Every structure is written in structure tokens, then in C-alpha cells.
PDB file of C-alpha atoms in Angstrom:
ATOM      1  CA  MET A   1       8.847 210.164  23.270  1.00 78.00           C
ATOM      2  CA  ASN A   2       5.655 211.838  25.917  1.00 92.00           C
ATOM      3  CA  GLN A   3       5.110 214.461  22.399  1.00 93.00           C
ATOM      4  CA  PHE A   4       5.371 211.309  19.866  1.00 93.00           C
ATOM      5  CA  MET A   5       2.542 209.755  22.500  1.00 94.00           C
ATOM      6  CA  ALA A   6       0.247 212.841  22.801  1.00 94.00           C
ATOM      7  CA  THR A   7       0.576 213.787  18.761  1.00 95.00           C
ATOM      8  CA  ALA A   8      -0.429 209.749  18.099  1.00 95.00           C
ATOM      9  CA  VAL A   9      -3.623 210.094  20.562  1.00 95.00           C
ATOM     10  CA  ALA A  10      -4.373 213.839  18.638  1.00 96.00           C
ATOM     11  CA  GLU A  11      -4.399 212.673  15.581  1.00 96.00           C
ATOM     12  CA  ASN A  12      -6.664 209.180  17.125  1.00 96.00           C
ATOM     13  CA  LEU A  13      -8.786 211.341  18.633  1.00 96.00           C
ATOM     14  CA  SER A  14      -9.590 214.036  15.353  1.00 96.00           C
ATOM     15  CA  ALA A  15     -10.245 210.481  12.943  1.00 96.00           C
ATOM     16  CA  MET A  16     -12.448 209.935  15.357  1.00 96.00           C
ATOM     17  CA  ASN A  17     -14.452 212.707  15.721  1.00 96.00           C
ATOM     18  CA  THR A  18     -13.765 213.128  11.219  1.00 96.00           C
ATOM     19  CA  ALA A  19     -16.085 209.749  11.290  1.00 95.00           C
ATOM     20  CA  ALA A  20     -18.318 210.341  13.837  1.00 95.00           C
ATOM     21  CA  TRP A  21     -18.997 213.807  12.544  1.00 95.00           C
ATOM     22  CA  LEU A  22     -18.829 212.513   8.764  1.00 94.00           C
ATOM     23  CA  THR A  23     -21.683 210.073   9.830  1.00 93.00           C
ATOM     24  CA  GLU A  24     -23.824 212.236  11.624  1.00 93.00           C
ATOM     25  CA  ARG A  25     -23.868 214.578   8.060  1.00 91.00           C
ATOM     26  CA  LYS A  26     -25.103 211.476   6.063  1.00 88.00           C
ATOM     27  CA  ASP A  27     -27.845 210.878   8.007  1.00 87.00           C
ATOM     28  CA  ARG A  28     -29.059 213.702   7.842  1.00 87.00           C
ATOM     29  CA  ALA A  29     -28.539 214.733   4.116  1.00 86.00           C
ATOM     30  CA  ALA A  30     -31.891 215.597   1.574  1.00 87.00           C
ATOM     31  CA  GLN A  31     -31.354 211.915  -0.355  1.00 86.00           C
ATOM     32  CA  ALA A  32     -33.137 213.464  -3.257  1.00 88.00           C
ATOM     33  CA  ALA A  33     -31.565 216.392  -2.922  1.00 88.00           C
ATOM     34  CA  ARG A  34     -28.760 214.167  -3.843  1.00 85.00           C
ATOM     35  CA  ARG A  35     -29.795 212.768  -6.791  1.00 88.00           C
ATOM     36  CA  LYS A  36     -31.201 215.877  -8.067  1.00 90.00           C
ATOM     37  CA  ILE A  37     -28.043 217.504  -8.539  1.00 88.00           C
ATOM     38  CA  LEU A  38     -26.068 214.666  -9.797  1.00 86.00           C
ATOM     39  CA  ARG A  39     -28.777 214.249 -12.525  1.00 89.00           C
ATOM     40  CA  LEU A  40     -28.161 218.310 -13.778  1.00 88.00           C
ATOM     41  CA  GLU A  41     -25.999 218.429 -16.120  1.00 83.00           C
ATOM     42  CA  GLY A  42     -23.328 220.827 -16.350  1.00 79.00           C
ATOM     43  CA  GLY A  43     -23.098 223.502 -18.481  1.00 81.00           C
ATOM     44  CA  VAL A  44     -19.603 223.501 -19.948  1.00 83.00           C
ATOM     45  CA  PRO A  45     -18.227 220.535 -21.732  1.00 83.00           C
ATOM     46  CA  PRO A  46     -15.477 218.520 -20.339  1.00 81.00           C
ATOM     47  CA  ARG A  47     -11.824 219.242 -21.005  1.00 87.00           C
ATOM     48  CA  GLU A  48      -9.779 216.637 -22.953  1.00 89.00           C
ATOM     49  CA  GLY A  49      -8.973 213.441 -21.418  1.00 88.00           C
ATOM     50  CA  ASP A  50     -12.308 214.309 -18.033  1.00 86.00           C
ATOM     51  CA  GLU A  51     -14.699 212.490 -20.975  1.00 80.00           C
ATOM     52  CA  ARG A  52     -16.291 210.320 -19.596  1.00 78.00           C
ATOM     53  CA  GLU A  53     -15.191 206.244 -21.215  1.00 73.00           C
TER      54      GLU A  53
END
């Protein structure tokens, strides 16, 4: 039972730390650079089944 509780607490802490890190990273992100990257055209056409509808 103790090992189960310790594992549950460790998983919860890990999830909370990950969420905090992602939030911090999002706040530091250069939004203009992100938009520029998302607008880039790819050099290879999508594979069959990966096309936009």
C-alpha cells in the first residue's frame, strides 16, 4: 500500500511539474516566429491519406 501511495504522489508531482514547465515555455515563446514557421510551405507533398479535406 505504501508503494502504491508513493507512486501515485510521484506521478501527480510529475504531471504538475510538466504543466508548469509547459506554461512557462509558452509564455517565453516568440509568437511571431511561431506564426512564421506555421506559414511555411513544405517541400514534399503530403502522403496519400494525409491531405487536408
